[in-house]
PDB file of N, CA and C in Angstrom:
ATOM      1  N   UNK A 956      93.224 112.103 111.934  1.00 88.00           N
ATOM      2  CA  UNK A 956      92.708 111.655 113.305  1.00 88.00           C
ATOM      3  C   UNK A 956      91.494 110.836 112.939  1.00 88.00           C
ATOM      4  N   UNK A 957      91.355 109.814 113.829  1.00 95.00           N
ATOM      5  CA  UNK A 957      90.393 108.874 113.800  1.00 95.00           C
ATOM      6  C   UNK A 957      90.050 108.890 115.300  1.00 95.00           C
ATOM      7  N   UNK A 958      88.609 108.454 115.412  1.00 96.00           N
ATOM      8  CA  UNK A 958      87.897 108.212 116.675  1.00 96.00           C
ATOM      9  C   UNK A 958      86.984 107.015 116.646  1.00 96.00           C
ATOM     10  N   UNK A 959      86.891 106.154 117.527  1.00 96.00           N
ATOM     11  CA  UNK A 959      85.849 105.032 117.470  1.00 96.00           C
ATOM     12  C   UNK A 959      84.870 105.473 118.536  1.00 96.00           C
ATOM     13  N   UNK A 960      84.061 104.568 118.761  1.00 96.00           N
ATOM     14  CA  UNK A 960      82.493 104.737 119.620  1.00 96.00           C
ATOM     15  C   UNK A 960      83.040 104.530 121.177  1.00 96.00           C
ATOM     16  N   UNK A 961      84.005 103.952 121.360  1.00 95.00           N
ATOM     17  CA  UNK A 961      84.755 103.740 122.575  1.00 95.00           C
ATOM     18  C   UNK A 961      85.601 104.613 123.223  1.00 95.00           C
ATOM     19  N   UNK A 962      86.076 105.803 122.271  1.00 96.00           N
ATOM     20  CA  UNK A 962      86.646 106.897 122.829  1.00 96.00           C
ATOM     21  C   UNK A 962      88.312 106.493 122.527  1.00 96.00           C
ATOM     22  N   UNK A 963      88.568 105.606 121.658  1.00 96.00           N
ATOM     23  CA  UNK A 963      89.914 105.607 121.605  1.00 96.00           C
ATOM     24  C   UNK A 963      89.982 106.243 120.000  1.00 96.00           C
ATOM     25  N   UNK A 964      91.388 106.606 120.070  1.00 96.00           N
ATOM     26  CA  UNK A 964      91.992 107.470 118.794  1.00 96.00           C
ATOM     27  C   UNK A 964      93.062 107.094 118.207  1.00 96.00           C
ATOM     28  N   UNK A 965      93.287 107.363 117.078  1.00 95.00           N
ATOM     29  CA  UNK A 965      94.471 107.323 116.268  1.00 95.00           C
ATOM     30  C   UNK A 965      94.937 108.574 115.484  1.00 95.00           C
ATOM     31  N   UNK A 966      96.345 108.728 115.262  1.00 90.00           N
ATOM     32  CA  UNK A 966      96.518 109.790 114.290  1.00 90.00           C
ATOM     33  C   UNK A 966      98.031 109.666 114.155  1.00 90.00           C
ATOM     34  N   UNK A 967      98.433 110.995 113.588  1.00 81.00           N
ATOM     35  CA  UNK A 967      99.939 111.137 113.347  1.00 81.00           C
ATOM     36  C   UNK A 967     100.102 112.502 112.914  1.00 81.00           C
ATOM     37  N   UNK A 968     101.451 112.814 113.262  1.00 72.00           N
ATOM     38  CA  UNK A 968     101.882 114.256 113.226  1.00 72.00           C
ATOM     39  C   UNK A 968     103.062 114.208 112.687  1.00 72.00           C
ATOM     40  N   UNK A 969     103.808 115.175 112.050  1.00 66.00           N
ATOM     41  CA  UNK A 969     104.712 115.488 111.427  1.00 66.00           C
ATOM     42  C   UNK A 969     105.647 116.986 111.934  1.00 66.00           C
ATOM     43  N   UNK A 970     106.629 117.027 112.322  1.00 61.00           N
ATOM     44  CA  UNK A 970     107.453 118.056 112.309  1.00 61.00           C
ATOM     45  C   UNK A 970     108.462 118.547 111.094  1.00 61.00           C
ATOM     46  N   UNK A 971     108.238 119.307 110.665  1.00 61.00           N
ATOM     47  CA  UNK A 971     109.068 119.698 109.419  1.00 61.00           C
ATOM     48  C   UNK A 971     110.407 118.980 109.469  1.00 61.00           C
ATOM     49  N   UNK A 972     110.868 118.169 108.303  1.00 60.00           N
ATOM     50  CA  UNK A 972     112.156 117.363 108.434  1.00 60.00           C
ATOM     51  C   UNK A 972     112.188 116.218 109.397  1.00 60.00           C
ATOM     52  N   UNK A 973     111.200 115.771 109.855  1.00 60.00           N
ATOM     53  CA  UNK A 973     111.451 114.549 110.758  1.00 60.00           C
ATOM     54  C   UNK A 973     110.456 113.474 110.336  1.00 60.00           C
ATOM     55  N   UNK A 974     110.358 112.100 110.724  1.00 61.00           N
ATOM     56  CA  UNK A 974     109.763 111.060 110.748  1.00 61.00           C
ATOM     57  C   UNK A 974     108.018 111.518 111.095  1.00 61.00           C
ATOM     58  N   UNK A 975     107.302 110.769 110.543  1.00 67.00           N
ATOM     59  CA  UNK A 975     105.870 110.951 111.052  1.00 67.00           C
ATOM     60  C   UNK A 975     105.661 110.321 112.285  1.00 67.00           C
ATOM     61  N   UNK A 976     105.054 110.947 113.188  1.00 75.00           N
ATOM     62  CA  UNK A 976     104.915 110.101 114.870  1.00 75.00           C
ATOM     63  C   UNK A 976     103.472 109.905 114.881  1.00 75.00           C
ATOM     64  N   UNK A 977     103.137 108.502 114.844  1.00 83.00           N
ATOM     65  CA  UNK A 977     101.830 108.058 114.939  1.00 83.00           C
ATOM     66  C   UNK A 977     101.608 107.605 116.179  1.00 83.00           C
ATOM     67  N   UNK A 978     100.145 107.587 116.879  1.00 87.00           N
ATOM     68  CA  UNK A 978     100.023 107.397 118.151  1.00 87.00           C
ATOM     69  C   UNK A 978      98.371 106.401 118.351  1.00 87.00           C
ATOM     70  N   UNK A 979      98.598 105.709 119.133  1.00 92.00           N
ATOM     71  CA  UNK A 979      97.003 105.259 119.450  1.00 92.00           C
ATOM     72  C   UNK A 979      96.706 105.879 121.050  1.00 92.00           C
ATOM     73  N   UNK A 980      95.388 106.360 121.365  1.00 93.00           N
ATOM     74  CA  UNK A 980      95.345 106.899 122.538  1.00 93.00           C
ATOM     75  C   UNK A 980      93.867 106.090 123.119  1.00 93.00           C
ATOM     76  N   UNK A 981      94.201 105.340 124.124  1.00 94.00           N
ATOM     77  CA  UNK A 981      93.326 104.543 124.652  1.00 94.00           C
ATOM     78  C   UNK A 981      92.003 105.291 125.476  1.00 94.00           C
ATOM     79  N   UNK A 982      90.801 104.756 125.832  1.00 94.00           N
ATOM     80  CA  UNK A 982      89.936 105.693 126.157  1.00 94.00           C
ATOM     81  C   UNK A 982      90.119 106.386 127.394  1.00 94.00           C
ATOM     82  N   UNK A 983      91.023 106.015 128.158  1.00 95.00           N
ATOM     83  CA  UNK A 983      91.487 107.080 129.252  1.00 95.00           C
ATOM     84  C   UNK A 983      92.254 108.160 128.867  1.00 95.00           C
ATOM     85  N   UNK A 984      92.824 108.117 127.420  1.00 92.00           N
ATOM     86  CA  UNK A 984      93.315 109.233 127.243  1.00 92.00           C
ATOM     87  C   UNK A 984      94.977 109.025 126.931  1.00 92.00           C
ATOM     88  N   UNK A 985      95.700 107.791 127.506  1.00 92.00           N
ATOM     89  CA  UNK A 985      96.951 107.461 127.433  1.00 92.00           C
ATOM     90  C   UNK A 985      97.503 107.070 125.855  1.00 92.00           C
ATOM     91  N   UNK A 986      98.366 107.806 125.815  1.00 89.00           N
ATOM     92  CA  UNK A 986      99.076 107.960 124.374  1.00 89.00           C
ATOM     93  C   UNK A 986      99.634 106.383 124.139  1.00 89.00           C
ATOM     94  N   UNK A 987      99.882 105.764 123.264  1.00 88.00           N
ATOM     95  CA  UNK A 987     100.819 104.443 123.195  1.00 88.00           C
ATOM     96  C   UNK A 987     101.363 104.670 121.800  1.00 88.00           C
ATOM     97  N   UNK A 988     102.667 104.958 121.674  1.00 85.00           N
ATOM     98  CA  UNK A 988     103.277 104.801 120.114  1.00 85.00           C
ATOM     99  C   UNK A 988     102.975 103.523 119.370  1.00 85.00           C
ATOM    100  N   UNK A 989     102.851 103.732 118.031  1.00 87.00           N
ATOM    101  CA  UNK A 989     102.679 102.705 117.341  1.00 87.00           C
ATOM    102  C   UNK A 989     103.975 102.067 116.495  1.00 87.00           C
ATOM    103  N   UNK A 990     104.283 100.734 116.750  1.00 84.00           N
ATOM    104  CA  UNK A 990     105.584 100.222 116.586  1.00 84.00           C
ATOM    105  C   UNK A 990     105.652  99.931 114.874  1.00 84.00           C
ATOM    106  N   UNK A 991     106.739 100.181 114.286  1.00 84.00           N
ATOM    107  CA  UNK A 991     106.904  99.950 112.832  1.00 84.00           C
ATOM    108  C   UNK A 991     107.071  98.479 112.621  1.00 84.00           C
ATOM    109  N   UNK A 992     106.831  98.100 111.121  1.00 83.00           N
ATOM    110  CA  UNK A 992     107.053  96.509 111.164  1.00 83.00           C
ATOM    111  C   UNK A 992     108.412  96.021 111.457  1.00 83.00           C
ATOM    112  N   UNK A 993     108.363  95.053 112.006  1.00 84.00           N
ATOM    113  CA  UNK A 993     109.709  94.348 112.489  1.00 84.00           C
ATOM    114  C   UNK A 993     110.745  94.256 111.265  1.00 84.00           C
ATOM    115  N   UNK A 994     111.828  94.595 111.424  1.00 78.00           N
ATOM    116  CA  UNK A 994     112.872  94.347 110.490  1.00 78.00           C
ATOM    117  C   UNK A 994     112.762  95.628 109.367  1.00 78.00           C
ATOM    118  N   UNK A 995     111.885  96.551 109.364  1.00 72.00           N
ATOM    119  CA  UNK A 995     111.860  97.354 108.293  1.00 72.00           C
ATOM    120  C   UNK A 995     112.877  98.457 108.563  1.00 72.00           C
ATOM    121  N   UNK A 996     113.184  99.239 107.504  1.00 80.00           N
ATOM    122  CA  UNK A 996     114.020 100.548 107.873  1.00 80.00           C
ATOM    123  C   UNK A 996     112.885 101.528 107.398  1.00 80.00           C
ATOM    124  N   UNK A 997     112.179 101.887 108.518  1.00 79.00           N
ATOM    125  CA  UNK A 997     111.263 102.898 108.341  1.00 79.00           C
ATOM    126  C   UNK A 997     111.361 104.447 108.341  1.00 79.00           C
ATOM    127  N   UNK A 998     110.691 105.076 107.341  1.00 79.00           N
ATOM    128  CA  UNK A 998     110.885 106.530 107.405  1.00 79.00           C
ATOM    129  C   UNK A 998     109.710 107.161 107.827  1.00 79.00           C
ATOM    130  N   UNK A 999     108.640 106.404 107.980  1.00 81.00           N
ATOM    131  CA  UNK A 999     107.577 106.954 108.394  1.00 81.00           C
ATOM    132  C   UNK A 999     106.472 106.226 108.679  1.00 81.00           C
ATOM    133  N   UNK A1000     105.529 106.412 109.663  1.00 86.00           N
ATOM    134  CA  UNK A1000     104.464 105.577 109.914  1.00 86.00           C
ATOM    135  C   UNK A1000     103.375 106.537 110.082  1.00 86.00           C
ATOM    136  N   UNK A1001     102.124 105.712 109.623  1.00 87.00           N
ATOM    137  CA  UNK A1001     100.882 106.878 109.598  1.00 87.00           C
ATOM    138  C   UNK A1001      99.621 105.707 110.047  1.00 87.00           C
ATOM    139  N   UNK A1002      98.844 106.302 111.100  1.00 91.00           N
ATOM    140  CA  UNK A1002      97.619 105.587 111.200  1.00 91.00           C
ATOM    141  C   UNK A1002      96.560 106.120 110.881  1.00 91.00           C
ATOM    142  N   UNK A1003      95.481 105.715 110.284  1.00 92.00           N
ATOM    143  CA  UNK A1003      94.500 106.388 109.225  1.00 92.00           C
ATOM    144  C   UNK A1003      93.124 106.301 109.820  1.00 92.00           C
ATOM    145  N   UNK A1004      92.996 104.996 110.627  1.00 95.00           N
ATOM    146  CA  UNK A1004      91.442 104.609 111.236  1.00 95.00           C
ATOM    147  C   UNK A1004      91.823 103.543 112.317  1.00 95.00           C
ATOM    148  N   UNK A1005      90.404 103.552 113.180  1.00 96.00           N
ATOM    149  CA  UNK A1005      90.529 102.726 114.452  1.00 96.00           C
ATOM    150  C   UNK A1005      89.033 102.245 114.314  1.00 96.00           C
ATOM    151  N   UNK A1006      88.573 100.907 114.169  1.00 96.00           N
ATOM    152  CA  UNK A1006      87.394 100.355 114.247  1.00 96.00           C
ATOM    153  C   UNK A1006      86.698 100.209 115.811  1.00 96.00           C
ATOM    154  N   UNK A1007      85.586  99.865 115.916  1.00 96.00           N
ATOM    155  CA  UNK A1007      85.347  99.666 117.591  1.00 96.00           C
ATOM    156  C   UNK A1007      85.628  98.359 118.221  1.00 96.00           C
ATOM    157  N   UNK A1008      86.771  97.449 117.584  1.00 95.00           N
ATOM    158  CA  UNK A1008      87.399  96.502 118.032  1.00 95.00           C
ATOM    159  C   UNK A1008      88.702  97.094 118.629  1.00 95.00           C
ATOM    160  N   UNK A1009      89.093  98.011 118.240  1.00 95.00           N
ATOM    161  CA  UNK A1009      90.325  98.503 118.386  1.00 95.00           C
ATOM    162  C   UNK A1009      91.333  98.220 117.477  1.00 95.00           C
ATOM    163  N   UNK A1010      90.922  97.765 116.384  1.00 96.00           N
ATOM    164  CA  UNK A1010      91.829  97.365 115.231  1.00 96.00           C
ATOM    165  C   UNK A1010      92.171  98.888 114.581  1.00 96.00           C
ATOM    166  N   UNK A1011      93.366  99.003 113.920  1.00 95.00           N
ATOM    167  CA  UNK A1011      93.894  99.890 113.720  1.00 95.00           C
ATOM    168  C   UNK A1011      94.649  99.834 112.223  1.00 95.00           C
ATOM    169  N   UNK A1012      94.356 100.769 111.402  1.00 94.00           N
ATOM    170  CA  UNK A1012      94.837 100.493 109.909  1.00 94.00           C
ATOM    171  C   UNK A1012      95.686 101.685 109.748  1.00 94.00           C
ATOM    172  N   UNK A1013      96.943 101.526 108.798  1.00 91.00           N
ATOM    173  CA  UNK A1013      97.842 102.567 108.520  1.00 91.00           C
ATOM    174  C   UNK A1013      98.904 102.153 107.648  1.00 91.00           C
ATOM    175  N   UNK A1014      99.855 102.970 107.635  1.00 88.00           N
ATOM    176  CA  UNK A1014     101.033 102.648 106.516  1.00 88.00           C
ATOM    177  C   UNK A1014     102.507 102.760 107.178  1.00 88.00           C
ATOM    178  N   UNK A1015     103.222 102.175 106.641  1.00 86.00           N
ATOM    179  CA  UNK A1015     104.590 102.028 107.127  1.00 86.00           C
ATOM    180  C   UNK A1015     105.662 102.247 105.775  1.00 86.00           C
ATOM    181  N   UNK A1016     106.112 103.260 105.803  1.00 83.00           N
ATOM    182  CA  UNK A1016     107.104 103.641 104.689  1.00 83.00           C
ATOM    183  C   UNK A1016     108.418 103.269 104.984  1.00 83.00           C
ATOM    184  N   UNK A1017     108.870 102.321 103.897  1.00 80.00           N
ATOM    185  CA  UNK A1017     110.167 101.582 103.980  1.00 80.00           C
ATOM    186  C   UNK A1017     110.998 102.629 102.935  1.00 80.00           C
ATOM    187  N   UNK A1018     112.316 102.928 103.734  1.00 76.00           N
ATOM    188  CA  UNK A1018     113.233 103.691 102.977  1.00 76.00           C
ATOM    189  C   UNK A1018     113.827 102.930 101.687  1.00 76.00           C
ATOM    190  N   UNK A1019     114.246 103.982 100.881  1.00 73.00           N
ATOM    191  CA  UNK A1019     114.861 103.299  99.645  1.00 73.00           C
ATOM    192  C   UNK A1019     114.633 104.368  98.764  1.00 73.00           C
ATOM    193  N   UNK A1020     115.266 104.247  97.343  1.00 71.00           N
ATOM    194  CA  UNK A1020     115.305 105.236  96.573  1.00 71.00           C
ATOM    195  C   UNK A1020     113.912 105.466  95.914  1.00 71.00           C
ATOM    196  N   UNK A1021     112.905 104.652  96.172  1.00 73.00           N
ATOM    197  CA  UNK A1021     111.526 104.590  95.545  1.00 73.00           C
ATOM    198  C   UNK A1021     110.742 104.173  96.805  1.00 73.00           C
ATOM    199  N   UNK A1022     110.802 105.107  97.742  1.00 76.00           N
ATOM    200  CA  UNK A1022     109.999 104.440  99.147  1.00 76.00           C
ATOM    201  C   UNK A1022     108.690 103.735  98.753  1.00 76.00           C
ATOM    202  N   UNK A1023     108.639 102.738  99.704  1.00 81.00           N
ATOM    203  CA  UNK A1023     107.687 101.417  99.601  1.00 81.00           C
ATOM    204  C   UNK A1023     106.549 101.884 100.745  1.00 81.00           C
ATOM    205  N   UNK A1024     105.280 102.279 100.336  1.00 84.00           N
ATOM    206  CA  UNK A1024     104.240 102.113 101.376  1.00 84.00           C
ATOM    207  C   UNK A1024     103.557 100.732 101.461  1.00 84.00           C
ATOM    208  N   UNK A1025     103.648 100.298 102.559  1.00 88.00           N
ATOM    209  CA  UNK A1025     103.007  99.158 103.237  1.00 88.00           C
ATOM    210  C   UNK A1025     101.945  99.382 104.146  1.00 88.00           C
ATOM    211  N   UNK A1026     100.822  98.479 103.770  1.00 90.00           N
ATOM    212  CA  UNK A1026      99.463  98.622 104.888  1.00 90.00           C
ATOM    213  C   UNK A1026      99.765  97.997 106.023  1.00 90.00           C
ATOM    214  N   UNK A1027      99.555  98.228 107.108  1.00 92.00           N
ATOM    215  CA  UNK A1027      99.893  97.814 108.622  1.00 92.00           C
ATOM    216  C   UNK A1027      98.492  97.828 109.147  1.00 92.00           C
ATOM    217  N   UNK A1028      98.626  96.773 110.152  1.00 95.00           N
ATOM    218  CA  UNK A1028      97.348  96.653 111.053  1.00 95.00           C
ATOM    219  C   UNK A1028      98.182  96.327 112.564  1.00 95.00           C
ATOM    220  N   UNK A1029      97.356  97.192 113.441  1.00 94.00           N
ATOM    221  CA  UNK A1029      97.571  96.993 114.773  1.00 94.00           C
ATOM    222  C   UNK A1029      96.446  96.800 115.660  1.00 94.00           C
ATOM    223  N   UNK A1030      96.817  95.870 116.615  1.00 94.00           N
ATOM    224  CA  UNK A1030      95.420  96.002 117.658  1.00 94.00           C
ATOM    225  C   UNK A1030      95.889  96.493 118.832  1.00 94.00           C
ATOM    226  N   UNK A1031      95.100  97.686 119.099  1.00 91.00           N
ATOM    227  CA  UNK A1031      95.526  98.485 120.265  1.00 91.00           C
ATOM    228  C   UNK A1031      96.812  99.061 120.438  1.00 91.00           C
ATOM    229  N   UNK A1032      97.250  99.374 119.257  1.00 86.00           N
ATOM    230  CA  UNK A1032      99.066  99.653 119.486  1.00 86.00           C
ATOM    231  C   UNK A1032      99.874  98.893 119.177  1.00 86.00           C
ATOM    232  N   UNK A1033      99.627  97.342 119.366  1.00 89.00           N
ATOM    233  CA  UNK A1033     100.245  96.396 119.125  1.00 89.00           C
ATOM    234  C   UNK A1033     100.482  96.018 117.464  1.00 89.00           C
ATOM    235  N   UNK A1034     101.808  95.845 117.192  1.00 89.00           N
ATOM    236  CA  UNK A1034     101.908  95.459 115.467  1.00 89.00           C
ATOM    237  C   UNK A1034     101.440  94.188 115.379  1.00 89.00           C
ATOM    238  N   UNK A1035     100.395  94.078 114.220  1.00 89.00           N
ATOM    239  CA  UNK A1035      99.679  92.531 114.095  1.00 89.00           C
ATOM    240  C   UNK A1035     100.479  92.141 112.760  1.00 89.00           C
ATOM    241  N   UNK A1036     100.165  92.661 111.381  1.00 92.00           N
ATOM    242  CA  UNK A1036     100.981  92.243 110.197  1.00 92.00           C
ATOM    243  C   UNK A1036     101.131  93.525 109.383  1.00 92.00           C
ATOM    244  N   UNK A1037     101.693  93.001 108.561  1.00 90.00           N
ATOM    245  CA  UNK A1037     101.928  93.553 107.105  1.00 90.00           C
ATOM    246  C   UNK A1037     101.213  93.257 106.271  1.00 90.00           C
ATOM    247  N   UNK A1038     100.163  94.047 105.608  1.00 91.00           N
ATOM    248  CA  UNK A1038      99.232  93.980 104.557  1.00 91.00           C
ATOM    249  C   UNK A1038      99.915  93.867 103.463  1.00 91.00           C
ATOM    250  N   UNK A1039     101.218  94.143 102.959  1.00 85.00           N
ATOM    251  CA  UNK A1039     101.606  94.159 101.639  1.00 85.00           C
ATOM    252  C   UNK A1039     101.606  95.423 101.029  1.00 85.00           C
ATOM    253  N   UNK A1040     102.566  95.539  99.937  1.00 84.00           N
ATOM    254  CA  UNK A1040     102.856  96.908  99.128  1.00 84.00           C
ATOM    255  C   UNK A1040     101.593  97.756  98.773  1.00 84.00           C
ATOM    256  N   UNK A1041     101.354  98.797  98.904  1.00 75.00           N
ATOM    257  CA  UNK A1041     100.400  99.915  98.921  1.00 75.00           C
ATOM    258  C   UNK A1041     100.382 100.577  97.558  1.00 75.00           C
ATOM    259  N   UNK A1042     101.672 101.334  97.321  1.00 66.00           N
ATOM    260  CA  UNK A1042     101.590 102.359  96.551  1.00 66.00           C
ATOM    261  C   UNK A1042     101.561 103.573  97.535  1.00 66.00           C
ATOM    262  N   UNK A1043     100.748 104.504  96.998  1.00 53.00           N
ATOM    263  CA  UNK A1043     100.277 105.552  97.501  1.00 53.00           C
ATOM    264  C   UNK A1043      98.938 105.606  98.034  1.00 53.00           C
ATOM    265  N   UNK A1044      98.373 104.568  98.222  1.00 45.00           N
ATOM    266  CA  UNK A1044      96.846 104.643  98.760  1.00 45.00           C
ATOM    267  C   UNK A1044      96.683 104.735 100.184  1.00 45.00           C
ATOM    268  N   UNK A1045      95.617 105.195 100.594  1.00 49.00           N
ATOM    269  CA  UNK A1045      95.349 105.366 102.021  1.00 49.00           C
ATOM    270  C   UNK A1045      94.136 104.559 102.210  1.00 49.00           C
ATOM    271  N   UNK A1046      94.317 103.444 103.371  1.00 52.00           N
ATOM    272  CA  UNK A1046      93.275 102.514 103.603  1.00 52.00           C
ATOM    273  C   UNK A1046      92.105 103.031 104.461  1.00 52.00           C
ATOM    274  N   UNK A1047      91.036 102.454 104.384  1.00 59.00           N
ATOM    275  CA  UNK A1047      89.862 102.905 105.183  1.00 59.00           C
ATOM    276  C   UNK A1047      89.503 101.481 105.885  1.00 59.00           C
ATOM    277  N   UNK A1048      88.774 101.593 107.137  1.00 57.00           N
ATOM    278  CA  UNK A1048      88.528 100.663 107.811  1.00 57.00           C
ATOM    279  C   UNK A1048      86.947 100.716 108.404  1.00 57.00           C
ATOM    280  N   UNK A1049      86.196  99.279 108.079  1.00 59.00           N
ATOM    281  CA  UNK A1049      84.582  99.507 108.451  1.00 59.00           C
ATOM    282  C   UNK A1049      84.450  98.884 109.919  1.00 59.00           C
ATOM    283  N   UNK A1050      83.864  98.992 110.520  1.00 64.00           N
ATOM    284  CA  UNK A1050      83.353  98.141 111.501  1.00 64.00           C
ATOM    285  C   UNK A1050      82.725  96.561 111.423  1.00 64.00           C
ATOM    286  N   UNK A1051      82.577  96.150 110.172  1.00 54.00           N
ATOM    287  CA  UNK A1051      81.851  94.996 109.881  1.00 54.00           C
ATOM    288  C   UNK A1051      82.956  93.777 110.296  1.00 54.00           C
TER     289      UNK A1051
END
Protein backbone atom coordinates (compact mmCIF):
# COMPACT_ATOMS: atom_id res chain seq x y z
CA UNK A 1 0.00 0.00 0.00
CA UNK A 2 1.16 3.56 -0.72
CA UNK A 3 -0.13 6.90 0.53
CA UNK A 4 0.57 10.39 -0.81
CA UNK A 5 0.56 13.77 0.98
CA UNK A 6 -3.06 14.43 -0.14
CA UNK A 7 -4.38 11.35 1.64
CA UNK A 8 -4.88 9.34 -1.56
CA UNK A 9 -3.86 5.68 -1.38
CA UNK A 10 -3.31 2.70 -3.65
CA UNK A 11 -2.84 -0.96 -2.96
CA UNK A 12 -3.89 -4.44 -3.85
CA UNK A 13 -4.89 -7.66 -2.20
CA UNK A 14 -5.34 -11.24 -3.20
CA UNK A 15 -7.58 -13.98 -1.95
CA UNK A 16 -6.02 -17.42 -2.43
CA UNK A 17 -6.75 -18.69 -5.94
CA UNK A 18 -8.13 -15.41 -7.29
CA UNK A 19 -6.82 -12.45 -9.29
CA UNK A 20 -5.19 -9.53 -7.50
CA UNK A 21 -7.72 -6.85 -6.66
CA UNK A 22 -6.16 -3.35 -6.92
CA UNK A 23 -7.76 -0.11 -5.85
CA UNK A 24 -7.26 3.63 -5.57
CA UNK A 25 -8.78 5.44 -2.58
CA UNK A 26 -9.39 9.16 -2.99
CA UNK A 27 -8.86 11.59 -0.10
CA UNK A 28 -12.51 11.10 0.97
CA UNK A 29 -11.85 7.37 1.37
CA UNK A 30 -13.91 6.30 -1.65
CA UNK A 31 -12.47 3.22 -3.38
CA UNK A 32 -12.13 3.23 -7.18
CA UNK A 33 -11.16 -0.06 -8.92
CA UNK A 34 -8.16 0.24 -11.24
CA UNK A 35 -8.90 -0.71 -14.85
CA UNK A 36 -6.80 -3.30 -16.72
CA UNK A 37 -4.99 -2.44 -19.93
CA UNK A 38 -7.48 -2.24 -22.79
CA UNK A 39 -7.58 -5.43 -24.82
CA UNK A 40 -5.40 -7.42 -22.44
CA UNK A 41 -6.15 -10.88 -21.08
CA UNK A 42 -5.33 -9.79 -17.53
CA UNK A 43 -4.68 -12.30 -14.77
CA UNK A 44 -3.62 -9.75 -12.16
CA UNK A 45 -3.18 -6.03 -11.57
CA UNK A 46 -1.12 -4.43 -8.82
CA UNK A 47 -0.78 -0.80 -7.77
CA UNK A 48 2.58 -0.04 -6.17
CA UNK A 49 2.83 3.71 -5.66
CA UNK A 50 1.04 7.07 -6.02
CA UNK A 51 2.67 10.50 -6.15
CA UNK A 52 1.25 13.83 -4.93
CA UNK A 53 -0.25 14.52 -8.39
CA UNK A 54 -2.36 11.34 -8.25
CA UNK A 55 -0.26 9.44 -10.80
CA UNK A 56 -0.30 5.73 -9.97
CA UNK A 57 2.23 3.12 -11.13
CA UNK A 58 1.73 -0.59 -11.08
CA UNK A 59 1.68 -3.71 -13.18
CA UNK A 60 -0.77 -5.66 -15.30
CA UNK A 61 -0.01 -9.33 -15.82
CA UNK A 62 -1.12 -10.71 -19.18
CA UNK A 63 -2.07 -14.39 -19.36
CA UNK A 64 0.03 -16.92 -21.20
CA UNK A 65 2.33 -19.88 -20.68
CA UNK A 66 4.93 -17.36 -19.48
CA UNK A 67 2.95 -14.46 -17.93
CA UNK A 68 4.02 -11.01 -19.15
CA UNK A 69 4.34 -8.23 -16.58
CA UNK A 70 3.70 -4.79 -18.05
CA UNK A 71 4.24 -1.47 -16.31
CA UNK A 72 1.03 0.57 -16.16
CA UNK A 73 0.22 4.22 -15.35
CA UNK A 74 -3.13 5.45 -14.08
CA UNK A 75 -4.27 8.99 -13.22
CA UNK A 76 -6.43 8.82 -10.11
CA UNK A 77 -7.80 5.45 -11.19
CA UNK A 78 -8.18 6.07 -14.93
CA UNK A 79 -5.91 4.01 -17.21
CA UNK A 80 -3.33 6.21 -18.95
CA UNK A 81 -0.82 3.93 -20.69
CA UNK A 82 1.13 0.70 -20.91
CA UNK A 83 4.82 1.27 -20.14
CA UNK A 84 5.81 -2.00 -21.79
CA UNK A 85 7.26 -5.31 -20.69
CA UNK A 86 8.84 -5.31 -17.21
CA UNK A 87 9.63 -8.94 -16.47
CA UNK A 88 9.40 -9.30 -12.69
CA UNK A 89 10.44 -5.72 -11.74
CA UNK A 90 8.38 -3.62 -9.31
CA UNK A 91 8.43 0.08 -10.28
CA UNK A 92 8.72 3.03 -7.93
CA UNK A 93 7.63 6.61 -8.42
CA UNK A 94 8.99 9.99 -7.31
CA UNK A 95 7.21 13.29 -6.80
CA UNK A 96 9.51 15.05 -9.30
